[in-house]
Coordinates of C-alpha atoms in Angstrom, one line a residue:
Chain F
X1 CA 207.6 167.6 62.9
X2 CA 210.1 169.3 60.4
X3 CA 210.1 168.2 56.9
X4 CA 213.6 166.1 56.9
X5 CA 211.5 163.7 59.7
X6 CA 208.3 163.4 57.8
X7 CA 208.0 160.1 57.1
X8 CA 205.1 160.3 55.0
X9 CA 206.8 162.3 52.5
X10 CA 209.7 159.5 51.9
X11 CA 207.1 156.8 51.4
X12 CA 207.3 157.8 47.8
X13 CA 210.9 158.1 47.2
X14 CA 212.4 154.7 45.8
X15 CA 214.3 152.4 48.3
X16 CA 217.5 152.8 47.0
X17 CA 218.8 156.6 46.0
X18 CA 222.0 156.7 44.1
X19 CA 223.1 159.4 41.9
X20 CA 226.3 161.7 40.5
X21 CA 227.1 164.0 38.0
X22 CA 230.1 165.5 36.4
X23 CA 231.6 168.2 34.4
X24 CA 235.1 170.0 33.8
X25 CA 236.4 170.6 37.4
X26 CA 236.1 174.7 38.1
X27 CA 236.6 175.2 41.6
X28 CA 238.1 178.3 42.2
X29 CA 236.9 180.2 45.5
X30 CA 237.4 180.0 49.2
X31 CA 235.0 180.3 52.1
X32 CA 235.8 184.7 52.3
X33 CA 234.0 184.9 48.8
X34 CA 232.1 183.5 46.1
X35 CA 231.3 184.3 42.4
X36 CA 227.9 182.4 42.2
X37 CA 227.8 182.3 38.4
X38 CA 230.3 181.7 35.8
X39 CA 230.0 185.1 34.4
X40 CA 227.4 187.6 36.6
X41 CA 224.8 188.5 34.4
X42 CA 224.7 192.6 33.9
Chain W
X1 CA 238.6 173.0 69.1
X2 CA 240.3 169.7 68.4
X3 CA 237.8 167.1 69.1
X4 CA 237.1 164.9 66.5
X5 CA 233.3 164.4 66.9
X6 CA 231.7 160.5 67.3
X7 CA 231.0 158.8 63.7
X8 CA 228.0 155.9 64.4
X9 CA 228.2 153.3 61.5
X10 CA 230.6 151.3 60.3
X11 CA 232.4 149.9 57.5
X12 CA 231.2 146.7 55.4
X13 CA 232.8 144.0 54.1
X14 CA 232.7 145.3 50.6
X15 CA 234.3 148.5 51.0
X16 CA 231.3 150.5 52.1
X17 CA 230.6 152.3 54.4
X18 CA 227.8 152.7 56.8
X19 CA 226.5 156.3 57.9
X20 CA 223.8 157.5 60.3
X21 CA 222.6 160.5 58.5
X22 CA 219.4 160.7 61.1
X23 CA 216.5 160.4 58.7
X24 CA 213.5 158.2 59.9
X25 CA 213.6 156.0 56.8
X26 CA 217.0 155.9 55.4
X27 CA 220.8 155.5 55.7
X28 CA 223.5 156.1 53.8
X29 CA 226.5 153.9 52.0
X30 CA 229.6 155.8 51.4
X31 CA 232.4 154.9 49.5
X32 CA 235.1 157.5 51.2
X33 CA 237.5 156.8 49.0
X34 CA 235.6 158.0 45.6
X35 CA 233.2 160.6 47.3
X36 CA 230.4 157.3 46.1
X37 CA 227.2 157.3 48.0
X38 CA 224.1 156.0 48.3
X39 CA 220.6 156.4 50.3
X40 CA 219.2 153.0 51.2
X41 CA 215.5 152.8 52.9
X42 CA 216.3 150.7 56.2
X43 CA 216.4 147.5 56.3
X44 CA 218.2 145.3 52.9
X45 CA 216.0 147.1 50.5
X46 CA 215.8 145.1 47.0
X47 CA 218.6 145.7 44.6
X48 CA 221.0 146.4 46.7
X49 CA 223.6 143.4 45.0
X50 CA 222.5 145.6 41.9
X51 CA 223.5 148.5 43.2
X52 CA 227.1 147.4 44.5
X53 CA 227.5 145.6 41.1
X54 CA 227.2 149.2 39.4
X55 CA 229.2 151.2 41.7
X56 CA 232.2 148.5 42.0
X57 CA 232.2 148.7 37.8
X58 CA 232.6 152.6 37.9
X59 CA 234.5 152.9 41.2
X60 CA 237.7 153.0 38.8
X61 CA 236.1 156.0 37.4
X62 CA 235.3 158.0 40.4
X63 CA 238.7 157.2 41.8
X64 CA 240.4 159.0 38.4
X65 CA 237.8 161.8 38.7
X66 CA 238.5 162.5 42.8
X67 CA 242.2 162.4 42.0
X68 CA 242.0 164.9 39.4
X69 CA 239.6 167.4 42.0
X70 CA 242.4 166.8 44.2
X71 CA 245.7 166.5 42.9
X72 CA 245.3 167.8 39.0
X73 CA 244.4 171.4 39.0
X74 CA 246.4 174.2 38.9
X75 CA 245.6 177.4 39.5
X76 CA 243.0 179.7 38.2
X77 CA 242.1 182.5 40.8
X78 CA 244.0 185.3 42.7
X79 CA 242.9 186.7 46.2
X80 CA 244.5 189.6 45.2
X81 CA 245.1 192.4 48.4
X82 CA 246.0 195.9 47.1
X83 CA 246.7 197.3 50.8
X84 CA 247.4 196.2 54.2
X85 CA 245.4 198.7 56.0
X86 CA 241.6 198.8 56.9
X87 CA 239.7 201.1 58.6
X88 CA 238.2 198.3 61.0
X89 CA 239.6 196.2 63.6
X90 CA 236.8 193.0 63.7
X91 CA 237.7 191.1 66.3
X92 CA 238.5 188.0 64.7
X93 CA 240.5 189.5 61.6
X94 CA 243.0 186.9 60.7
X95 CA 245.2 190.0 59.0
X96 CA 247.3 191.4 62.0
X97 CA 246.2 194.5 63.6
X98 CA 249.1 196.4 63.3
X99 CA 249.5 195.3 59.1
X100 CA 245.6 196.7 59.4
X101 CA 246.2 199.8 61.4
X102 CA 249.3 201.2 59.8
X103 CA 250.5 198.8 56.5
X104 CA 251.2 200.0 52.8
X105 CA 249.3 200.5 49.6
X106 CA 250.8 198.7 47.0
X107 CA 251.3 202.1 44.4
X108 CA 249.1 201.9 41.1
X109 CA 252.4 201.1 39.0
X110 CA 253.1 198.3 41.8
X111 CA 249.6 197.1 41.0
X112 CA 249.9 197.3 37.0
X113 CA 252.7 195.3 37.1
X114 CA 251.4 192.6 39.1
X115 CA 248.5 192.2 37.0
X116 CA 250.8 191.9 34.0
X117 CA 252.6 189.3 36.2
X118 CA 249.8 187.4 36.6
X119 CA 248.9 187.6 32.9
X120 CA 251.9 186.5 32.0
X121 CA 251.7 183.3 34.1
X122 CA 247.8 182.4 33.3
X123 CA 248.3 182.8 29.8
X124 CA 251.0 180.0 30.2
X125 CA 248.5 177.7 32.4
X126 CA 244.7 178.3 31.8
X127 CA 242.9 176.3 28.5
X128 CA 241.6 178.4 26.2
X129 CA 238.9 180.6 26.6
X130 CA 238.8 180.4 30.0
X131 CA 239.5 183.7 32.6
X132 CA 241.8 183.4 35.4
X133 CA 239.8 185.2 38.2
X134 CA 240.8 188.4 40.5
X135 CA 239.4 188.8 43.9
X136 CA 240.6 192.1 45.4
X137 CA 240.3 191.6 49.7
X138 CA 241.7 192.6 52.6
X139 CA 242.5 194.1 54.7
X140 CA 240.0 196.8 52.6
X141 CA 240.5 196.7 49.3
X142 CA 238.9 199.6 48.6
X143 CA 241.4 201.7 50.2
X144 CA 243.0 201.4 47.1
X145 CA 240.2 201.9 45.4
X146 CA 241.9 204.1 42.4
X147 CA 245.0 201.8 41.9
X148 CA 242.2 198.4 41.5
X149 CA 240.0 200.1 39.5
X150 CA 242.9 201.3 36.9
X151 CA 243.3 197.6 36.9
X152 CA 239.7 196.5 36.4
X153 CA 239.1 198.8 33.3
X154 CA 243.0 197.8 31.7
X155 CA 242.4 193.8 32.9
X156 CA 238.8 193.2 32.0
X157 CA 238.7 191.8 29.0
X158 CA 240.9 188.9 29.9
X159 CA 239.9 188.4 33.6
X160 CA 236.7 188.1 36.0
X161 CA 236.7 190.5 38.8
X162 CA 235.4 190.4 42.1
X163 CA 235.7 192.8 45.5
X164 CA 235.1 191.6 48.9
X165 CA 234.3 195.0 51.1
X166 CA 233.3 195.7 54.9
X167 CA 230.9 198.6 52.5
X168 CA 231.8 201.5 54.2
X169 CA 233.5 202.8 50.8
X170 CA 230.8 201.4 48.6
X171 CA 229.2 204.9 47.8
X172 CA 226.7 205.2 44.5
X173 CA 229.8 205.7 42.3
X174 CA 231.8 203.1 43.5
X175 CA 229.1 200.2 43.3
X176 CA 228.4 201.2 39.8
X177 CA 231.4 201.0 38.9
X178 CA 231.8 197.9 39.7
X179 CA 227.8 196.6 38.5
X180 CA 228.5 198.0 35.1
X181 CA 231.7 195.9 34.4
X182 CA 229.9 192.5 36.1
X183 CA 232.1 192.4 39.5
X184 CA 231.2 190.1 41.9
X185 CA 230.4 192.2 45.1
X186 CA 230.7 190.8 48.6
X187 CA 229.6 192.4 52.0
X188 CA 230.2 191.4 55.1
X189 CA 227.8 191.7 58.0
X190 CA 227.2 189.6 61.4
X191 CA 223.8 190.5 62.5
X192 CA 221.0 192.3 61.7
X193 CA 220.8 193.8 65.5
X194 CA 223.2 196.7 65.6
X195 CA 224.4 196.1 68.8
X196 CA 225.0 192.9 68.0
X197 CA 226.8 193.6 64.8
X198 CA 228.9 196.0 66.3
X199 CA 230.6 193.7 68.8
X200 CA 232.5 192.3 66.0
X201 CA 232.5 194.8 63.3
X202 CA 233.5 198.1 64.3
X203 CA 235.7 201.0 63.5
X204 CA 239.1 201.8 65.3
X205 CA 237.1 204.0 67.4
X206 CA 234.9 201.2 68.7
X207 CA 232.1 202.8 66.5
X208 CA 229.7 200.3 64.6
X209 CA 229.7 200.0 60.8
X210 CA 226.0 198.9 60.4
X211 CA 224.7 201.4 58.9
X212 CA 227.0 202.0 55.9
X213 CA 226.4 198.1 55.4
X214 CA 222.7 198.3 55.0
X215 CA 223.2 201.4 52.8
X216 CA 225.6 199.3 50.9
X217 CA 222.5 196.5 50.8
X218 CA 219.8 198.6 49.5
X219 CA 222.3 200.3 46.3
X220 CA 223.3 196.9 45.2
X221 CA 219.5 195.7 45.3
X222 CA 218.6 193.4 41.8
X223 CA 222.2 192.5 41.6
X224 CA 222.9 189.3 40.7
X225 CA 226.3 189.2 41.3
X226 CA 226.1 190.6 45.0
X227 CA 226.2 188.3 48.4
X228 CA 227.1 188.9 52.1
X229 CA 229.4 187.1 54.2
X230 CA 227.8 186.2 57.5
X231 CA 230.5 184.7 59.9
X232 CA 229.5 183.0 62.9
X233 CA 231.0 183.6 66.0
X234 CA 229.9 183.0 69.5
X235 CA 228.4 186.7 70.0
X236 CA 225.7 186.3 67.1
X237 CA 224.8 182.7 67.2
X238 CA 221.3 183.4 67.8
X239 CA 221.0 186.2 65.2
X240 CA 221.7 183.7 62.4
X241 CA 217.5 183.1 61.9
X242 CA 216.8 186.7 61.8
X243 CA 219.8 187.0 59.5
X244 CA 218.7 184.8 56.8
X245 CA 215.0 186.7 57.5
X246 CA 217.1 190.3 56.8
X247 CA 218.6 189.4 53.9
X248 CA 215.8 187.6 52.2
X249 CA 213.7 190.3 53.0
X250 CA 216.2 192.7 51.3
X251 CA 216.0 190.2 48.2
X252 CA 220.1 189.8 48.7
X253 CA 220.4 186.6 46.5
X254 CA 223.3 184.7 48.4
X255 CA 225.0 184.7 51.7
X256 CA 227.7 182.6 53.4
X257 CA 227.3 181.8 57.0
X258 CA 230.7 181.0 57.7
X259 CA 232.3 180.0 61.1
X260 CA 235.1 181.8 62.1
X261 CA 238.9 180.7 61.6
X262 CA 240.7 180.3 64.7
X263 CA 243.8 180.7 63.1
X264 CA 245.0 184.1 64.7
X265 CA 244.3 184.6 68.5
X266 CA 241.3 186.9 67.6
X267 CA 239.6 184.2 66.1
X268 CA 240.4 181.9 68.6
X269 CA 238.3 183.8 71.3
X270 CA 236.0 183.9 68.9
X271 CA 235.0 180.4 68.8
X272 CA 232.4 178.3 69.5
X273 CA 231.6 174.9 70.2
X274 CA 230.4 172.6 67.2
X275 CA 226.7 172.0 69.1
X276 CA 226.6 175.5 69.7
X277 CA 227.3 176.3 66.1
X278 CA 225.7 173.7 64.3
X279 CA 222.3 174.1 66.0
X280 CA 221.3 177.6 65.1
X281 CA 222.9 177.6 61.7
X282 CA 220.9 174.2 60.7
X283 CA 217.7 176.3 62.0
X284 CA 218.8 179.3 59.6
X285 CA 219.1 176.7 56.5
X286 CA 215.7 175.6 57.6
X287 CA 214.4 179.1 57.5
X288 CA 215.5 179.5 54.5
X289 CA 213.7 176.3 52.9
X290 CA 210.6 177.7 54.4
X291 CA 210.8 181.6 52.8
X292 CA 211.8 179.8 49.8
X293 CA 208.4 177.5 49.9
X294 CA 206.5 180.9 51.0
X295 CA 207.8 183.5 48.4
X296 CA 209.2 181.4 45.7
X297 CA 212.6 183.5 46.0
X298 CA 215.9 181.7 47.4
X299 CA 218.5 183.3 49.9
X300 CA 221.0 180.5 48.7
X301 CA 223.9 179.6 51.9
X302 CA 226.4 179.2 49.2
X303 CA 228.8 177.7 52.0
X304 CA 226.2 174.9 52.5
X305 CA 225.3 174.6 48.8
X306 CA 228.8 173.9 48.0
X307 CA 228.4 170.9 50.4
X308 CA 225.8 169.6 48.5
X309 CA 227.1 169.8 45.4
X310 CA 230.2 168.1 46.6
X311 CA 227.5 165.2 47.0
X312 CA 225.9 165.4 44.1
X313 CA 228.4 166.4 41.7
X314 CA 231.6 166.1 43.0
X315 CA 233.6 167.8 40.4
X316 CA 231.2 171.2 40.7
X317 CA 231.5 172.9 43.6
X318 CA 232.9 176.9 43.7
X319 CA 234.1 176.5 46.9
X320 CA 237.8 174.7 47.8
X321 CA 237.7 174.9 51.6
X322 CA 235.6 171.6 52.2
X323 CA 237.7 169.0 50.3
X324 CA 241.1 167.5 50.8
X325 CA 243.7 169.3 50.0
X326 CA 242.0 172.6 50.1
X327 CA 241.7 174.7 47.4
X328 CA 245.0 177.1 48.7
X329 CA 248.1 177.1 46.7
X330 CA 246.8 174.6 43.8
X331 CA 243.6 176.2 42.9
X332 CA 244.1 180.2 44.0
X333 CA 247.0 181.6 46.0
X334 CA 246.9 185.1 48.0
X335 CA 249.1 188.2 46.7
X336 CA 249.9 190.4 49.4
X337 CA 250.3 194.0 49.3
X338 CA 254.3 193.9 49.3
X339 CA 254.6 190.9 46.5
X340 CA 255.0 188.1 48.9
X341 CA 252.6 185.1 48.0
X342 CA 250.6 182.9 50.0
X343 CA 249.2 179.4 49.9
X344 CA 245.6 181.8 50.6
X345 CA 244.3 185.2 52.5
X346 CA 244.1 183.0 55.8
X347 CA 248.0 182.4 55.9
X348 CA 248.8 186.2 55.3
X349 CA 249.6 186.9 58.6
X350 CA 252.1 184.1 58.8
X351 CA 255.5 184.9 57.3
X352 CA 256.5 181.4 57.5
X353 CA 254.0 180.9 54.9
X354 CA 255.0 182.8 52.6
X355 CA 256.6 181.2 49.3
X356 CA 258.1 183.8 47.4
X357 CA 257.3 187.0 45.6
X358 CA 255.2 187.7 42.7
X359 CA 258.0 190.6 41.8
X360 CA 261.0 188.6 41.9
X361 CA 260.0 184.8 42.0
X362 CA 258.1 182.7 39.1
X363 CA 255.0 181.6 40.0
X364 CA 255.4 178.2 39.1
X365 CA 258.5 178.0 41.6
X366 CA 256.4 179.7 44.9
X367 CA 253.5 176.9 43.6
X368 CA 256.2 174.5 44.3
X369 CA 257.8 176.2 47.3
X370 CA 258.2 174.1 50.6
X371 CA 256.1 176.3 52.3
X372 CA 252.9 175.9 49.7
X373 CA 253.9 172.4 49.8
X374 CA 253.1 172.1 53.6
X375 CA 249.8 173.3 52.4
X376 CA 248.8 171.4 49.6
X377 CA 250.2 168.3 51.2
X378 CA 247.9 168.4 53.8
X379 CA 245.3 165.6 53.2
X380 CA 242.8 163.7 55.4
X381 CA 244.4 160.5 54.6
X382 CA 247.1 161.4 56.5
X383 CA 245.0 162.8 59.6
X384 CA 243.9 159.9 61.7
X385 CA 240.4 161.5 63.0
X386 CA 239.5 161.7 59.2
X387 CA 241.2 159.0 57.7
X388 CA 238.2 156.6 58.8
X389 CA 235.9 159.5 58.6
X390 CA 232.5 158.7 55.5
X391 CA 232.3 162.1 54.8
X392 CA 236.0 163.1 54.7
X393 CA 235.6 164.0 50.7
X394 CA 232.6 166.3 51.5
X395 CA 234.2 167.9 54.5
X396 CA 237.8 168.3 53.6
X397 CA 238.8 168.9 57.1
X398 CA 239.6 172.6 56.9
X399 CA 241.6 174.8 57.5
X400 CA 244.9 173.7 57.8
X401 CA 245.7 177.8 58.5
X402 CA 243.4 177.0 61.6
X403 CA 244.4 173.2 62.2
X404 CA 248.2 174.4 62.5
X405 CA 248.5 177.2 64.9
X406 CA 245.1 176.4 66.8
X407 CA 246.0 172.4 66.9
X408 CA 249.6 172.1 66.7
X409 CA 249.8 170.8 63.3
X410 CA 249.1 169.8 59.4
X411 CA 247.8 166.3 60.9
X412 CA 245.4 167.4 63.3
X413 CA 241.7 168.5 62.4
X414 CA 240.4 172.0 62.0
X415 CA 238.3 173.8 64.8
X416 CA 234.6 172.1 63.7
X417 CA 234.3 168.6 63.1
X418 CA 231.4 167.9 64.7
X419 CA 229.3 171.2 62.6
X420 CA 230.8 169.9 59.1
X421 CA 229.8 165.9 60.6
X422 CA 226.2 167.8 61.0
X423 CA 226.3 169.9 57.5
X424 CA 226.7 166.5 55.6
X425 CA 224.1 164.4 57.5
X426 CA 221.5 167.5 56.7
X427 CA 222.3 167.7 53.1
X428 CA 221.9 163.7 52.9
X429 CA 218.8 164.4 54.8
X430 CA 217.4 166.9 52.0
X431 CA 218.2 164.1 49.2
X432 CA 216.6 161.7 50.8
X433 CA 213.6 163.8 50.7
X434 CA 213.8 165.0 47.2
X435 CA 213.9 168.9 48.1
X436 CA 217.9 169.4 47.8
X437 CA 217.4 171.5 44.7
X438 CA 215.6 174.1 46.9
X439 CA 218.8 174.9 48.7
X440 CA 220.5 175.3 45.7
X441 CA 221.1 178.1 42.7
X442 CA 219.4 177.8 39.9
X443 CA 221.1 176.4 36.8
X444 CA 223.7 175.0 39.4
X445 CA 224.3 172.1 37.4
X446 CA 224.3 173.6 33.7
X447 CA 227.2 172.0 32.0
X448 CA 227.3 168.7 34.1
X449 CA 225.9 165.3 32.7
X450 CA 225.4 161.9 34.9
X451 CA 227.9 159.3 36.0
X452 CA 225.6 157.6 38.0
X453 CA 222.3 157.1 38.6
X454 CA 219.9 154.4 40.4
X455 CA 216.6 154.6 41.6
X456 CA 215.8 158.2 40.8

């Protein structure tokens, strides 16, 4: 069984799962390439 | 490549709607509309009237913040090509061959002035204290390599850099080059079979590149700003576990698995069905939870993380393919090699695309051109397989390069529904199970704060 259909691992999670976050929108890349970090760390 | 795939659910009375997400215990409530969701153990669970009572109080909220993504940002990034030529002809390029095989440089002073170009027009649009970013692609960029580099050491104070590369220039003096001035670095590499790699990736000469790619691999080893670019096609579809095994094992912090665009006919042969794609690449994010769990060190499918993150945090994600409009011509545009401007890299070898020229035209007049228009006027609303679609803010329907010359228009569906249907039903899948932070980057939300929160 892979972990996404073990059932005994959800029995702990709450019924109801709701969440969202936000910031200042940033979104600048496309799928040919990404900059994983804000600034890449030297 | 323009079937829209089978949605099972349905909407509520309240506005909700119902999606299967294929996890024993839960299901999912989506508010398309605001990108709103929630995961609900089957059944009515207790405080679910609580629940609705919240999200229909900020609903207003998420609306403003959704129409902001998607209609309120301008431009902040360049894919920036310094040359039409490459010395490989990958069968699904979407730059034509003969542009590849025999195009121009654009000359250093051609490239200086550009960059002052785009200075000038940044410095009129970005906040404060923010840097407008420079992604030199191709075709192969580094080609050019002396005329970009003249333009990293002028430009880097007051922009981010980043190369994307097939590697086979990336010598020891080149990559440290660009690791000592903080350059993103991209690769790109289909297999970790050479024979397998090569049927995609070769030289004019039919000759395989593999080699000068794992080279390339091993120098830019401890690199945080380095990943490769897998794209999936139908020859290495079941290479994409063993890929995820090579690149973890070569500690190569992020990849994209991508699938490939069938925008130009090369692509188009190129394709494969969404089953075909989505089974094996759902199997390599597995593997990657499990050398995660094993090791403790991530190979992070940035491609896939964006997807979460478009989930959890709407307003986050790096990536503009997989929301609606896409990211092309409002958040980054393409320069080509003789001025002209595109809506992004995918269009370039489209003339009709093409909205005016960085040399002759201001920017803010090609951003408003009918021919970027056609692009960032595309939206799922208006495209009736993904106007009732749950996920349609989480999926974007892209790519409207590929949706208009592989399915006859702006208002028909990219070549994957189905696979992007299957992306957001994993990632739900990982919520509900609490591990969605494994898949992700570290520090990936530094600098957000919650909106909303229930249960967890």
């Amino acid at each position: 069984m892979s972990k996404t259909e073990d059932v005994s691992k959800t029995k702990t999670r709450p019924a109801i799962i709701a969440s969202r976050k936000t910031c200042d929108a940033e979104g600048t890349g496309l799928s040919h390439f990404v900059l994983m970090d804000k600034q890449v760390k030297r | 490549m323009n079937v829209a795939a089978p949605l099972v659910g349905g909407r509520l009375p309240d506005g909700l709607e119902r999606f299967d997400i294929g996890h024993a215990d839960y299901t999912a409530l989506i508010d398309p509309d605001t990108a709103f969701w929630a995961l609900l153990r089957q059944g009515e669970p207790e405080g679910l009237d609580a629940l609705i009572r919240q999200w229909q109080d900020q609903r207003g909220d998420f609306a403003r913040e959704m129409e902001m993504l998607r209609f309120g940002l301008k431009p902040s990034a360049v894919y920036f090509n310094p040359t039409e030529r490459c010395n490989l002809d990958c069968s699904y390029c979407y730059i034509p061959r003969e542009m590849r095989r025999s195009g121009e440089h654009m000359s250093p002073e051609r490239l200086m002035e550009a960059m002052a170009r785009l200075e000038e027009y940044f410095a009129r649009t970005m906040p404060e204290g923010r840097k407008p970013q420079i992604i030199f692609h191709g075709a192969e960029p580094l080609l050019n390599r002396d005329a970009m580099f003249a333009a990293i050491d002028a430009y880097g104070d007051r922009f981010r850099f980043g190369v994307q590369t097939n590697a086979t220039l990336l010598d020891d003096k080149t990559a440290a080059f660009l690791m000592e001035r903080g350059c993103g670095i991209g690769l790109s590499l289909d297999a970790p079979e050479e024979a397998i790699a090569t049927r995609s990736r070769k030289r004019w000469t039919g000759e395989g590149v593999f080699a000068s790619t794992l080279a390339a691999i091993e120098r830019l080893k401890g690199y945080a700003g380095f990943n490769v670019i897998c794209t999936m096609n139908r020859e290495n579809l079941g290479q994409l576990v063993p890929m995820v095994e090579f690149l973890h094992e070569r500690e190569v912090p992020a990849c994209m698995l991508n699938v490939v665009r069938c925008t130009q006919p090369g692509g188009r042969s190129s394709w494969a069905e969404d089953e075909a794609v989505a089974k094996p690449y759902l199997a390599a994010l597995e593997r990657t939870h499990q050398l995660f769990r094993e090791t403790g060190r991530k190979l992070v499918v940035a491609n896939f993380a964006n997807i979460l993150i478009s989930i959890l945090a709407p307003t986050a994600r790096r990536l503009m393919c997989d929301i609606s409009p896409c990211g092309g011509g409002r958040s980054f545009f393409a320069l080509a090699p003789d001025g002209s401007l595109f809506p992004c890299s995918e269009f370039i070898g489209l003339p009709s695309f093409a909205g005016g020229n960085l040399f002759t035209d201001r920017i803010e007049d090609v951003l408003d051109s009918p021919a970027f228009k056609l692009v960032t006027g595309r939206k799922v609303e208006d495209i009736r397989a993904c106007s009732t679609c749950p996920v349609r803010h989480f999926c974007g329907s892209p790519c409207p390069a590929e949706a208009h010359e592989a399915n006859g228009g702006m208002d028909k569906i990219g070549a994957y529904c189905g696979f992007y249907l299957d992306q957001a039903r994993y990632a739900f899948r990982l919520i509900a199970d609490g591990i969605e932070g494994d898949y992700l980057w570290d520090g990936w939300d530094e600098g957000t704060e919650p909106a909303f929160s229930f249960g967890c």
